[in-house]
Amino acid sequence: MFDLDGKVALITGGAKGQGAAEARLFSEHGARVMIADVREDEARVVAGQISNCDYVRLDVGDEAGWKAAVEKTLGRFGRLDVLVNNAAISHFSPIEETSLADFDRVMRINLGGIFLGMRTVLPALRAHGGSIINISSIAALTGRARLSAYASSKWAVRGLSRSAALEFAPHKIRVNSIIPGVIDTPMTREAYGSEKLQLRGEALPMGRVGLPQDIANLALFLASDESSFCTGGEYLCDGGETAGIA
Ligand SMILES: NC(=O)c1ccc[n+]([C@@H]2O[C@H](COP(=O)([O-])OP(=O)(O)OC[C@H]3O[C@@H](n4cnc5c(N)ncnc54)[C@H](O)[C@@H]3O)[C@@H](O)[C@H]2O)c1
């Protein structure tokens, strides 16, 4: 089950956290994987630990960089089947203290990066169909004080993903988004600190924070042919956080 044999996946932000877990899991299930990350040194180390995996430096907000990353993937592996738009940044500050430059930077990376990624891979995926997985957040389900730029970008990822699903379906390209809850990654450790992160987990219905592997498992399903009728979907993985009041 969930065989990615013969498939090639490009994963943005694959040098750390969830993206690195996805790169590992996809490779274990037979995929060849290109990690695309702005942190070139960390990407090189992670790619070196994974079979059939290479890396390319990419700032997802850079259109020329995207062209080069897709060209490198096609040159190295000969095809492209799966794109995981995972890279994102968070920015904590009240609206009053958020500059337009801060807001633009978050939107450019978290939303513009996904737009550019989907547009750039389209010709390669159109050749035989494929799967695009965009990583959103539970910050796209409610408002978030002191996280307005991030929440706005993640809400927009939902609209962009659904629109792309409709446009790309005739080409047998599926587009789905994943909505992670609190996941134990460098992003959340930096934001909350380890102790607070653990307390947040204990307060969740499932009694723990998510692990990068939890999201990677869902991404594996969406990348595989087992999800061949799934498109335009939003897949929640949050340990019950948004289910309601316990
Ligand atoms: N960790 C969580 O609790 C959580 C919750 C909801 C959603 N998410 C989302 O999941 C995804 C992965 O998050 P994570 O926690 O693994 O993050 P992380 O910060 O641990 O890793 C993000 C990776 O993206 C890379 N990156 C950042 N900016 C980039 C850019 N401009 N171009 C290319 N690469 C770039 C970083 O170098 C890093 O390797 C993100 O989209 C995030 O918004 C995370």
Coordinates of C-alpha atoms and ligand atoms in Angstrom, one line a residue:
M1 CA 0.0 0.0 0.0
F2 CA 1.0 3.6 -0.7
D3 CA 3.6 2.6 -3.2
L4 CA 5.5 5.6 -4.7
D5 CA 7.7 3.4 -6.9
G6 CA 8.7 5.2 -10.1
K7 CA 7.4 8.6 -8.8
V8 CA 9.5 11.7 -8.4
A9 CA 8.6 14.2 -5.7
L10 CA 9.8 17.8 -5.1
I11 CA 9.4 18.9 -1.5
T12 CA 9.9 22.5 -0.5
G13 CA 11.2 23.2 3.0
G14 CA 12.5 19.6 3.1
A15 CA 15.6 20.4 5.1
K16 CA 13.8 20.4 8.4
G17 CA 10.6 19.5 10.3
Q18 CA 7.7 18.1 8.3
G19 CA 9.3 18.4 4.9
A20 CA 12.3 16.3 6.0
A21 CA 9.9 13.6 7.4
E22 CA 8.1 13.6 4.1
A23 CA 11.3 13.3 2.1
R24 CA 12.3 10.3 4.3
L25 CA 8.9 8.6 4.1
F26 CA 8.5 9.1 0.4
S27 CA 11.9 7.6 -0.3
E28 CA 11.1 4.6 1.9
H29 CA 8.1 4.1 -0.3
G30 CA 10.1 4.1 -3.5
A31 CA 10.0 7.7 -4.6
R32 CA 13.0 9.6 -5.8
V33 CA 13.0 12.9 -4.0
M34 CA 14.3 16.5 -4.6
I35 CA 14.5 18.6 -1.5
A36 CA 14.2 22.3 -2.3
D37 CA 15.1 24.6 0.6
V38 CA 16.6 28.0 1.2
R39 CA 18.9 26.5 3.8
E40 CA 21.3 24.8 1.4
D41 CA 23.7 23.3 4.0
E42 CA 20.9 21.6 6.0
A43 CA 19.2 20.4 2.8
R44 CA 22.5 18.8 1.7
V45 CA 22.9 17.0 5.0
V46 CA 19.3 15.6 5.0
A47 CA 19.5 14.6 1.4
G48 CA 22.7 12.8 2.0
Q49 CA 20.9 10.6 4.7
I50 CA 18.1 9.6 2.3
S51 CA 18.2 7.1 -0.5
N52 CA 17.5 8.4 -4.0
C53 CA 17.4 12.0 -2.8
D54 CA 19.0 15.2 -4.0
Y55 CA 18.7 18.8 -3.0
V56 CA 18.5 22.2 -4.7
R57 CA 18.7 25.7 -3.2
L58 CA 15.4 27.4 -3.6
D59 CA 13.7 30.5 -2.1
V60 CA 10.1 29.6 -2.9
G61 CA 9.3 33.3 -3.4
D62 CA 11.7 33.5 -6.3
E63 CA 10.2 32.7 -9.7
A64 CA 13.6 32.2 -11.5
G65 CA 14.6 29.9 -8.6
W66 CA 11.5 27.7 -9.2
K67 CA 12.4 27.3 -12.9
A68 CA 15.9 26.2 -12.0
A69 CA 14.6 23.8 -9.3
V70 CA 12.2 22.1 -11.6
E71 CA 14.8 21.9 -14.4
K72 CA 17.3 20.3 -11.9
T73 CA 14.6 17.8 -10.8
L74 CA 13.8 16.8 -14.4
G75 CA 17.5 16.7 -15.3
R76 CA 18.4 14.5 -12.3
F77 CA 15.3 12.2 -12.2
G78 CA 13.8 12.5 -15.7
R79 CA 10.2 13.3 -14.5
L80 CA 8.1 14.9 -11.9
D81 CA 4.9 13.5 -10.3
V82 CA 4.4 15.0 -6.9
L83 CA 4.9 18.5 -5.5
V84 CA 4.7 19.2 -1.8
N85 CA 4.5 22.9 -1.1
N86 CA 5.6 22.7 2.5
A87 CA 7.9 25.7 3.0
A88 CA 6.6 28.5 5.1
I89 CA 7.6 31.1 7.7
S90 CA 5.7 32.4 10.7
H91 CA 5.7 35.9 12.0
F92 CA 4.5 36.8 15.4
S93 CA 3.5 40.4 16.0
P94 CA 0.3 42.4 16.5
I95 CA -1.1 44.1 13.4
E96 CA -0.1 47.5 14.7
E97 CA 3.5 46.4 14.9
T98 CA 3.5 44.5 11.6
S99 CA 5.1 46.4 8.8
L100 CA 3.8 46.1 5.3
A101 CA 7.2 44.6 4.4
D102 CA 6.7 41.9 7.1
F103 CA 3.2 41.2 5.8
D104 CA 4.4 41.0 2.2
R105 CA 7.3 38.7 3.1
V106 CA 5.0 36.2 4.8
M107 CA 2.5 36.4 1.9
R108 CA 5.2 36.1 -0.7
I109 CA 6.7 32.9 0.8
N110 CA 3.6 31.2 2.2
L111 CA 1.2 32.0 -0.6
G112 CA 3.2 33.3 -3.5
G113 CA 5.6 30.3 -3.1
I114 CA 2.7 27.9 -3.6
F115 CA 1.3 29.8 -6.5
L116 CA 4.7 29.9 -8.2
G117 CA 5.4 26.2 -7.4
M118 CA 2.1 25.0 -8.9
R119 CA 2.5 27.2 -12.0
T120 CA 6.1 26.1 -12.6
V121 CA 5.5 22.3 -12.3
L122 CA 2.3 22.4 -14.4
P123 CA 3.9 21.5 -17.8
A124 CA 5.9 18.6 -16.2
L125 CA 2.9 17.2 -14.4
R126 CA 0.5 17.7 -17.3
A127 CA 2.5 15.1 -19.2
H128 CA 1.1 12.2 -17.1
G129 CA -0.9 13.6 -14.2
G130 CA 0.3 14.1 -10.7
S131 CA -0.4 15.2 -7.1
I132 CA 0.1 18.6 -5.5
I133 CA 0.0 18.8 -1.8
N134 CA -0.2 22.3 -0.2
I135 CA 0.5 22.7 3.5
S136 CA -2.0 25.0 5.2
S137 CA -2.6 25.2 9.0
I138 CA -5.3 25.2 11.6
A139 CA -4.5 29.0 11.6
A140 CA -6.6 28.9 8.4
L141 CA -9.7 27.8 10.3
T142 CA -10.0 30.6 12.9
G143 CA -8.5 34.0 13.5
R144 CA -5.1 34.3 15.2
A145 CA -4.1 37.2 17.3
R146 CA -0.5 38.3 16.8
L147 CA -0.3 36.0 13.8
S148 CA -2.3 37.9 11.3
A149 CA 0.0 37.7 8.3
Y150 CA 0.6 33.9 8.8
A151 CA -3.1 33.2 9.3
S152 CA -4.1 35.3 6.2
S153 CA -1.6 33.4 4.1
K154 CA -2.8 30.0 5.3
W155 CA -6.5 31.0 4.7
A156 CA -5.5 32.0 1.2
V157 CA -3.7 28.7 0.6
R158 CA -7.1 27.0 1.0
G159 CA -8.7 29.2 -1.7
L160 CA -5.7 28.8 -4.0
S161 CA -5.6 25.0 -3.6
R162 CA -9.3 24.6 -4.3
S163 CA -9.1 26.8 -7.4
A164 CA -6.1 24.9 -8.7
A165 CA -7.9 21.6 -8.1
L166 CA -10.7 22.7 -10.4
E167 CA -8.3 24.0 -13.1
F168 CA -5.9 21.1 -13.0
A169 CA -8.4 18.2 -12.7
P170 CA -8.8 17.8 -16.5
H171 CA -5.1 17.2 -16.7
K172 CA -5.4 14.4 -14.0
I173 CA -3.4 16.6 -11.6
R174 CA -4.9 16.5 -8.1
V175 CA -4.5 19.3 -5.6
N176 CA -5.2 18.9 -1.9
S177 CA -4.2 20.7 1.2
I178 CA -3.2 19.4 4.6
I179 CA -4.2 21.3 7.7
P180 CA -1.8 20.4 10.5
G181 CA -2.4 21.3 14.1
V182 CA 0.5 21.8 16.5
I183 CA 3.4 19.7 15.3
D184 CA 6.7 19.3 17.1
T185 CA 9.2 20.9 14.6
P186 CA 11.9 23.5 14.7
M187 CA 9.2 26.1 13.9
T188 CA 7.1 25.4 16.9
R189 CA 10.1 24.8 19.3
E190 CA 11.4 28.2 18.3
A191 CA 7.9 29.8 18.7
Y192 CA 6.8 28.2 22.0
G193 CA 9.9 26.6 23.6
S194 CA 9.9 22.9 24.4
E195 CA 8.2 23.1 27.7
K196 CA 5.2 25.1 26.5
L197 CA 5.0 22.9 23.5
Q198 CA 4.6 19.8 25.7
L199 CA 2.0 21.6 27.8
R200 CA 0.0 22.5 24.7
G201 CA 0.1 18.9 23.6
E202 CA -1.1 17.6 27.0
A203 CA -4.1 20.0 26.7
L204 CA -5.2 18.5 23.3
P205 CA -7.9 15.8 23.1
M206 CA -5.3 13.3 22.0
G207 CA -2.9 14.3 24.8
R208 CA 0.1 15.1 22.7
V209 CA 1.4 17.3 20.0
G210 CA 1.7 15.9 16.5
L211 CA 4.9 14.6 15.1
P212 CA 6.3 15.4 11.6
Q213 CA 5.6 11.7 10.8
D214 CA 1.9 12.2 11.4
I215 CA 1.8 14.8 8.6
A216 CA 4.1 12.8 6.4
N217 CA 1.8 9.8 6.6
L218 CA -1.1 11.9 5.3
A219 CA 1.1 13.4 2.6
L220 CA 2.1 9.9 1.6
F221 CA -1.5 8.9 1.1
L222 CA -2.2 12.1 -1.0
A223 CA 0.9 11.5 -3.1
S224 CA 0.0 7.9 -3.8
D225 CA -2.5 6.5 -6.3
E226 CA -4.6 5.3 -3.4
S227 CA -6.0 8.9 -3.2
S228 CA -6.7 9.0 -7.0
F229 CA -10.3 10.3 -6.5
C230 CA -9.3 12.9 -3.9
T231 CA -8.9 16.5 -5.2
G232 CA -9.8 19.9 -3.8
G233 CA -9.8 18.4 -0.3
E234 CA -8.5 19.7 3.0
Y235 CA -7.2 17.1 5.3
L236 CA -7.1 17.9 9.0
C237 CA -4.5 16.4 11.3
D238 CA -4.7 18.2 14.6
G239 CA -5.2 15.7 17.4
G240 CA -8.8 16.9 17.9
E241 CA -7.8 20.5 18.6
T242 CA -10.5 22.0 16.4
A243 CA -13.1 19.3 16.9
G244 CA -15.0 21.3 19.5
I245 CA -15.1 21.7 23.3
A246 CA -14.2 18.5 25.1
Ligands
LIG1 N1 4.8 23.0 13.0 C1 3.5 23.2 13.2 O1 2.9 23.2 14.3 C2 2.7 23.6 12.0 C3 1.3 23.8 12.2 C4 0.5 24.1 11.1 C5 1.1 24.2 9.9 N2 2.4 24.1 9.7 C6 3.0 24.3 8.4 O2 3.7 23.1 8.0 C7 4.8 23.4 7.1 C8 6.1 22.9 7.7 O3 6.3 23.5 8.9 P1 7.5 23.1 9.9 O4 6.9 23.2 11.3 O5 8.0 21.8 9.5 O6 8.5 24.3 9.7 P2 10.1 24.4 9.9 O7 10.3 25.9 10.2 O8 10.5 23.4 11.0 O9 10.7 24.0 8.5 C9 10.4 24.8 7.4 C10 11.4 24.6 6.3 O10 11.1 25.5 5.3 C11 12.3 26.2 4.9 N3 12.0 27.5 4.3 C12 11.6 28.6 5.0 N4 11.5 29.6 4.1 C13 11.7 29.1 2.9 C14 11.8 29.7 1.6 N5 11.5 31.0 1.4 N6 12.1 28.9 0.5 C15 12.4 27.6 0.7 N7 12.4 27.0 1.9 C16 12.1 27.8 3.0 C17 13.1 26.3 6.1 O11 14.5 26.4 5.8 C18 12.8 24.9 6.8 O12 13.7 23.9 6.3 C19 4.7 25.0 7.0 O13 3.9 25.3 5.8 C20 4.0 25.4 8.2 O14 3.3 26.7 8.1 C21 3.2 23.8 10.8

